[in-house]
CSV table of C-alpha atoms and ligand atoms in Angstrom, one decimal:
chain,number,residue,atom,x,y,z
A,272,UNK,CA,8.4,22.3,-1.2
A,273,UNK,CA,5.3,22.5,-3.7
A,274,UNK,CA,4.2,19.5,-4.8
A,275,UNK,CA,5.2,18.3,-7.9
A,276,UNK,CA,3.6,18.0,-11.3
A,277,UNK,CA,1.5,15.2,-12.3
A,278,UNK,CA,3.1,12.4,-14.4
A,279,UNK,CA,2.2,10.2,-17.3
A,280,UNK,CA,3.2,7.2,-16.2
A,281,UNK,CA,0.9,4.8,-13.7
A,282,UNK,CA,0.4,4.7,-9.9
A,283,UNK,CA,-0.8,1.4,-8.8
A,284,UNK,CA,-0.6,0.7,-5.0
A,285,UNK,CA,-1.9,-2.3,-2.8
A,286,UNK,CA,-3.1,-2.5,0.3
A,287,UNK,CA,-4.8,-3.9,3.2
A,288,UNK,CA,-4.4,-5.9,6.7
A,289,UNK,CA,-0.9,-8.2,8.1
A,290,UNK,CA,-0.2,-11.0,5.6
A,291,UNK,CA,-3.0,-10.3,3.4
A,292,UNK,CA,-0.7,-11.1,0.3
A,293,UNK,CA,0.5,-7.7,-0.8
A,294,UNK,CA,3.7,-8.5,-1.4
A,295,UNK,CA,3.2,-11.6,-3.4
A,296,UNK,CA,0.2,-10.6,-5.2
A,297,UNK,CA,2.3,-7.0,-5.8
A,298,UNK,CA,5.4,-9.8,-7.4
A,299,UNK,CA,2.7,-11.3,-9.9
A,300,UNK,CA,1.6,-8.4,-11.1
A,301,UNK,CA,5.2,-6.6,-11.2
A,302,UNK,CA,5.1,-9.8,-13.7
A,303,UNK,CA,2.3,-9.7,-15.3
A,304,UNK,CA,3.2,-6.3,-16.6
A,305,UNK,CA,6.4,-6.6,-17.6
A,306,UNK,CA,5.4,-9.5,-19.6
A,307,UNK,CA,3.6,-7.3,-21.6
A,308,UNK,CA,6.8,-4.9,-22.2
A,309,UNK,CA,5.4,-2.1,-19.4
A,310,UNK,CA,8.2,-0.7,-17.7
A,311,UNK,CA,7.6,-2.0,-13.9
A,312,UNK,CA,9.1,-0.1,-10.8
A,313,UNK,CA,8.3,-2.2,-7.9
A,314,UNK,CA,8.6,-0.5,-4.3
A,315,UNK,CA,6.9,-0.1,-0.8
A,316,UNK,CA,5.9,1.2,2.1
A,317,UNK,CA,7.5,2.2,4.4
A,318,UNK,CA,11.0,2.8,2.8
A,319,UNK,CA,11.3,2.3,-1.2
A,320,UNK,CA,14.3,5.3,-1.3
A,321,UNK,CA,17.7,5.1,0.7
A,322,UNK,CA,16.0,7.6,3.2
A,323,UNK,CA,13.0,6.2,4.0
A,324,UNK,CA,14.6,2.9,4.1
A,325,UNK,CA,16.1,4.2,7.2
A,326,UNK,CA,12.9,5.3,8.8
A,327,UNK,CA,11.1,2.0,7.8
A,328,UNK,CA,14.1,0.2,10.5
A,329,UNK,CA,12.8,3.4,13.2
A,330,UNK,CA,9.2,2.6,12.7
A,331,UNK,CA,8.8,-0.8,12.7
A,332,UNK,CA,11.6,-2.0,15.2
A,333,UNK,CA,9.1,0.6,17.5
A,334,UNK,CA,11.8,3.2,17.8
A,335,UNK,CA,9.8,5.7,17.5
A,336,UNK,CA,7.2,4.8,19.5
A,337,UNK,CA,8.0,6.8,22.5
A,338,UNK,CA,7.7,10.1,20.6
A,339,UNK,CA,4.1,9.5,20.1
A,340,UNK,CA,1.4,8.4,17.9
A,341,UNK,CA,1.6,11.9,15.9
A,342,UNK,CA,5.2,12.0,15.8
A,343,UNK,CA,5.4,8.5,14.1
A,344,UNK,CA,2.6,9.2,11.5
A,345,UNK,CA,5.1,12.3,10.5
A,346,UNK,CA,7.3,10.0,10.8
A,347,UNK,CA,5.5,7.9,7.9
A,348,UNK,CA,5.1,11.0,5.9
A,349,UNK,CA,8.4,12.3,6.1
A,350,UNK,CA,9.9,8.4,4.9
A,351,UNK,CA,6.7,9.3,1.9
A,352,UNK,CA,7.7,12.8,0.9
A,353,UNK,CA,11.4,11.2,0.2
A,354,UNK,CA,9.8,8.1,-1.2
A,355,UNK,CA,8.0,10.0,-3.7
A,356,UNK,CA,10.9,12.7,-4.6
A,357,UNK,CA,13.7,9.4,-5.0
A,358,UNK,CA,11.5,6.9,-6.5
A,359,UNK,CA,8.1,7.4,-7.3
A,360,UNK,CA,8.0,11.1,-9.1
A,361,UNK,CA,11.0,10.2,-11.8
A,362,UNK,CA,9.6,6.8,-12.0
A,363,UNK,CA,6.1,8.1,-13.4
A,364,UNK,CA,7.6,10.6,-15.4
A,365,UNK,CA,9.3,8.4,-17.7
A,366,UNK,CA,6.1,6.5,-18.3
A,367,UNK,CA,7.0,3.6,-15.8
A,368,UNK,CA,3.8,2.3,-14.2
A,369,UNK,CA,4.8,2.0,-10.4
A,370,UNK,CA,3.6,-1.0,-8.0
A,371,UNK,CA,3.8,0.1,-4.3
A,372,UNK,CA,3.0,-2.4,-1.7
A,373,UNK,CA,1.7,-0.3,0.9
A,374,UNK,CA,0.8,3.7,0.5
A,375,UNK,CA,-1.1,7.0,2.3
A,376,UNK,CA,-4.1,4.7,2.9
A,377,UNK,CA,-2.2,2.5,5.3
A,378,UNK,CA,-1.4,5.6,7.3
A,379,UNK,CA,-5.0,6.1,7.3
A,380,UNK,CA,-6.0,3.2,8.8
A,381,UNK,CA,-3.1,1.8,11.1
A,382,UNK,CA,-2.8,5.5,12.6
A,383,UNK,CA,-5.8,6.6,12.1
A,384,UNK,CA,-8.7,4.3,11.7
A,385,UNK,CA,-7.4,2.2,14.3
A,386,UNK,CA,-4.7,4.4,15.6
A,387,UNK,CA,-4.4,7.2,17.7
A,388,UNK,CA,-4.1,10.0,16.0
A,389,UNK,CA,-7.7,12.1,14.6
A,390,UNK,CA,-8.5,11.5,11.0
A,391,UNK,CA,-8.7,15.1,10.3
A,392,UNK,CA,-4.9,15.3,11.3
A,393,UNK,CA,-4.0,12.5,9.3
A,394,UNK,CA,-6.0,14.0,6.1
A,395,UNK,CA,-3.9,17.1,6.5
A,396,UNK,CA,-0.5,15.5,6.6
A,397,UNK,CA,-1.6,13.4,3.8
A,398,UNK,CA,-2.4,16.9,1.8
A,399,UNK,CA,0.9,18.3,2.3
A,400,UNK,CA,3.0,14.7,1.8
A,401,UNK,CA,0.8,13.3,-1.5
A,402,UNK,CA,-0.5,16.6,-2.9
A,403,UNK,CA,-2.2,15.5,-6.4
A,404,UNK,CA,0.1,12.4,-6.5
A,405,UNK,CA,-2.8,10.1,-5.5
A,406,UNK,CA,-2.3,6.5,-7.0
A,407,UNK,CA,-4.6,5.8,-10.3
A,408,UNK,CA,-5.7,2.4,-8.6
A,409,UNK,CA,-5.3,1.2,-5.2
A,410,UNK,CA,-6.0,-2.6,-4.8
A,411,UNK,CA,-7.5,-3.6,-1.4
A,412,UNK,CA,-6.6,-7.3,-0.4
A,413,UNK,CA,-9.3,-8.0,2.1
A,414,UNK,CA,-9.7,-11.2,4.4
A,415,UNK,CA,-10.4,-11.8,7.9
A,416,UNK,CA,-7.7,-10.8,10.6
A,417,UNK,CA,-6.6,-13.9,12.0
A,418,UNK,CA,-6.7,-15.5,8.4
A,419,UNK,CA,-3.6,-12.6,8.0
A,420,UNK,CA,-2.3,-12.6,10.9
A,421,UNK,CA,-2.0,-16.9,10.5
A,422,UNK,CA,-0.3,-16.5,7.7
A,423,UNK,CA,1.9,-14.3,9.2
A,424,UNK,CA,2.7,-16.8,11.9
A,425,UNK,CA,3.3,-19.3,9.7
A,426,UNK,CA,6.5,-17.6,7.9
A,427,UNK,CA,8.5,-17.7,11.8
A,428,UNK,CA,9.6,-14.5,11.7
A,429,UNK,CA,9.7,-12.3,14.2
A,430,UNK,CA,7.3,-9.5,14.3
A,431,UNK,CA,7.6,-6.2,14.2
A,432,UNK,CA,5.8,-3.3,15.7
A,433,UNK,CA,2.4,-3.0,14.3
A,434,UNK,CA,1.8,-7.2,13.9
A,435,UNK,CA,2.2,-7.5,17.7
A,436,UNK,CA,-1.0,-5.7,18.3
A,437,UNK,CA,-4.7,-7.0,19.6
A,438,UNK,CA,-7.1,-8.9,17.5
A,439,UNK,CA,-9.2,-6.0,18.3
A,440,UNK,CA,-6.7,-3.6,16.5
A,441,UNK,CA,-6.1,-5.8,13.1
A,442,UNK,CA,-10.6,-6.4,13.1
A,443,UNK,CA,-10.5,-2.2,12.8
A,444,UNK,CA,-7.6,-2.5,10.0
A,445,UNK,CA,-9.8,-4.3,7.9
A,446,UNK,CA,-13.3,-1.7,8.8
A,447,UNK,CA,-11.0,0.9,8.1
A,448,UNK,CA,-9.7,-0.1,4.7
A,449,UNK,CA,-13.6,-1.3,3.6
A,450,UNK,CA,-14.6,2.0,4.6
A,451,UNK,CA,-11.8,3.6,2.6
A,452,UNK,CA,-12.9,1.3,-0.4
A,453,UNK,CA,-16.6,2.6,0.0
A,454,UNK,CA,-15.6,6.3,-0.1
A,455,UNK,CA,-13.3,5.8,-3.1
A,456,UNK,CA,-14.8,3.4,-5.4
A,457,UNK,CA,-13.4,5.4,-8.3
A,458,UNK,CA,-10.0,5.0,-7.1
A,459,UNK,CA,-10.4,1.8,-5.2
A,460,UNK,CA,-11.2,-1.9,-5.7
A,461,UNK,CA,-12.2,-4.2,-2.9
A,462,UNK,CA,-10.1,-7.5,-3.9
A,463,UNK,CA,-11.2,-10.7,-1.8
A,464,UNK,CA,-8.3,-12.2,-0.7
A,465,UNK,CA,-9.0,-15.2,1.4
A,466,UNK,CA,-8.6,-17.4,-1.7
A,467,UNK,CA,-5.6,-19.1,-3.4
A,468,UNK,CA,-3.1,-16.8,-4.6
A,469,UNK,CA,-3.7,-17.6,-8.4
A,470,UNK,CA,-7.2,-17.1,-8.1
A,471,UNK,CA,-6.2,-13.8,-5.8
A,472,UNK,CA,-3.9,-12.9,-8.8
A,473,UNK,CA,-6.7,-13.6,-11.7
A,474,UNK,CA,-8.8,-10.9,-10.0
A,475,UNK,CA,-6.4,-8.0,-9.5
A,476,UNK,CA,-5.3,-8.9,-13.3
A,477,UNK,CA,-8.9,-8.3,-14.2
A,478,UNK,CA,-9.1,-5.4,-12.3
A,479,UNK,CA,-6.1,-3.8,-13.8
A,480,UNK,CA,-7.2,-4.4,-17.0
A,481,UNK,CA,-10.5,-3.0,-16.7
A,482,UNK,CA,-9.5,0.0,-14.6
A,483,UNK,CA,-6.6,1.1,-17.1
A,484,UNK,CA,-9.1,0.3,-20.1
A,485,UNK,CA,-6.5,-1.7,-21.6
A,486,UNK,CA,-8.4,-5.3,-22.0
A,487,UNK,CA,-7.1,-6.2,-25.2
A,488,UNK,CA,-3.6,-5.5,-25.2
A,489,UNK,CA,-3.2,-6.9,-21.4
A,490,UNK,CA,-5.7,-10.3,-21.9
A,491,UNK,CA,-4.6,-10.7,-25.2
A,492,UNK,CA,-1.2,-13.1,-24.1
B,85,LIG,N1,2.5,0.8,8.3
B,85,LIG,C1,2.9,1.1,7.0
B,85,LIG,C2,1.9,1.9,9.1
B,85,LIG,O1,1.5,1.7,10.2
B,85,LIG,N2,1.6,3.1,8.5
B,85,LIG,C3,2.0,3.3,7.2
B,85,LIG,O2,1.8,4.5,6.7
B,85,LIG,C4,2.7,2.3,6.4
B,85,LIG,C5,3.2,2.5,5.0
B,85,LIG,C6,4.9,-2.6,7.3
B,85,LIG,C7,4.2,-2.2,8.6
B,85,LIG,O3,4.1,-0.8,8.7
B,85,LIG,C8,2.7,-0.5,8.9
B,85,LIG,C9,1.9,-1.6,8.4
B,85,LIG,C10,2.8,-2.8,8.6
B,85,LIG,O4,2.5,-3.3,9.9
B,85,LIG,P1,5.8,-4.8,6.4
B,85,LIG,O5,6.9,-5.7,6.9
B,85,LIG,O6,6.1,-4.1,5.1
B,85,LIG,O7,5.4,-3.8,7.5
B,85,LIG,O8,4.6,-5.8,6.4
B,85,LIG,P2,3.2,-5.9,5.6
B,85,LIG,O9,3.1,-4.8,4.6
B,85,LIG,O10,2.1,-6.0,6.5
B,85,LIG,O11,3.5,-7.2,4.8
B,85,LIG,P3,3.4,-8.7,5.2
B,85,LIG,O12,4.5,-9.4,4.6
B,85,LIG,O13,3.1,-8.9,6.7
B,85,LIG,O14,2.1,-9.1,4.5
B,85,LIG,P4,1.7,-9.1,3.0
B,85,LIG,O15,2.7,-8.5,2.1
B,85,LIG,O16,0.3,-8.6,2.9
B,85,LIG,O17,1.7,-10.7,2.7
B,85,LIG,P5,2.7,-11.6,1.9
B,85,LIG,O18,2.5,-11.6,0.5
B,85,LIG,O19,4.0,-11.4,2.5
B,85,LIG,O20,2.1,-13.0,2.4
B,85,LIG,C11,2.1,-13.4,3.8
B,85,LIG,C12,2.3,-14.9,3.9
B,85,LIG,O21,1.1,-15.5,3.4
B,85,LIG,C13,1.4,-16.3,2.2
B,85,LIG,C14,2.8,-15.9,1.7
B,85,LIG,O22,3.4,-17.0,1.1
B,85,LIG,C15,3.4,-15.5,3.0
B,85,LIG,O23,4.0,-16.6,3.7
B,85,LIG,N3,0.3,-16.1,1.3
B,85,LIG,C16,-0.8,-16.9,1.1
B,85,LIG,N4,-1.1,-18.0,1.7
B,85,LIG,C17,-2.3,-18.5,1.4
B,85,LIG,N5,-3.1,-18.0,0.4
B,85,LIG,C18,-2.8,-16.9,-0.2
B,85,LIG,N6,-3.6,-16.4,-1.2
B,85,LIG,C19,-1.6,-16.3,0.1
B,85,LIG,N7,-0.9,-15.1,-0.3
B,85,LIG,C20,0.2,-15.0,0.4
């Protein structure tokens, strides 16, 4: 299947370490948005289409595990391909500007970075899965591991696959996604996220608005 064609709408993802605040900080700007009369698709990683849903259960109960560390990062990209078709794709191209908590990047780094599995293998897969359909803005919610991981703890619930790893594995999470930040400053914004979420929130706002070059219509309310 060749990749489809661009769209006009807006590709916004967020990433970054366990508990780091993606999801919450993804909720206030699905908000923050649509406030503004945007039309806001709100999905994630891994799942986001009845598909990869499925997958998502595989991969993080550790079903797929025993396959291998390659066989799970296709794995990923196969629940992405769909994710993109279902979702992402018909989203854009009616103008919608889509918020994706978790994208390619975290396949990067959890696989890769501090994974098994040889960047160069990972940048292929990535080629054929994403083709052009990068994100316009990915938002990197940094902090220190065991500030995430805390706040992971904290919820009670159980954990899944990759939140039951070392210290040592979360610590390259974080290098990996700084270094991805550094490589793709045109694409990326580093987003310190050890503060409160409001003041976490005020700063991906700004960012938004500055990237998309749309200060006064978005600052204005
Ligand atoms: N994965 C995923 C791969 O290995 N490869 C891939 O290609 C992809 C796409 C997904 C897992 O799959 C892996 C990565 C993950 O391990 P998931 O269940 O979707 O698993 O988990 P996460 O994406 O890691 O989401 P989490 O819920 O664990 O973390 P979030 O979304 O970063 O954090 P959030 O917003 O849920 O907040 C966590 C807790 O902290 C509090 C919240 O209220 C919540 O209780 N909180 C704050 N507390 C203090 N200050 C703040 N600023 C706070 N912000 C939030």
């Amino acid at each position: 299947m060749s990749a489809p064609a661009r769209a006009r709408g807006r590709f916004i993802t967020l990433e970054g370490g366990e508990g780091a605040g993606k999801s919450t900080q993804a909720r206030r700007l699905g908000a923050f948005l649509e406030q503004r009369g945007l039309d806001v698709v709100m999905t994630r990683e891994p799942g986001g289409s009845p598909g990869a849903e499925i997958l998502r259960h595989v991969l993080l109960s550790g079903g797929a595990a025993p396959f291998g560390p390659e066989a799970e990062t296709m794995l990923f990209a196969a629940a992405r391909r769909d994710h993109l078709a279902v979702t992402i794709l018909p989203a854009l191209a009616r103008g919608a500007w889509v918020i994706c908590d978790r994208f390619a990047d975290s396949t990067r780094v959890y696989q890769g970075h501090a994974g098994k599995v040889p960047l160069d293998v990972i940048m292929a897969i990535e080629r054929v899965t994403v083709g052009e359909n990068r994100p316009d803005l990915t938002l990197i919610l940094d902090l220190p591991a065991k500030v995430g991981l805390a706040r992971v703890a904290s919820r009670g619930e159980t954990t899944d696959r990759f939140e039951k790893e070392g210290i040592a594995f979360h610590n390259k999470l974080r290098a990996g996604f700084k270094a991805i930040a550094r490589a793709e400053p045109e694409r990326c914004r580093l987003i310190d996220a050890g503060g409160e979420a409001d003041v976490v929130a005020e700063a991906i706002r700004e960012a938004v608005t500055a990237h998309f070059g749309l200060g006064a219509r978005l600052v204005a309310s």
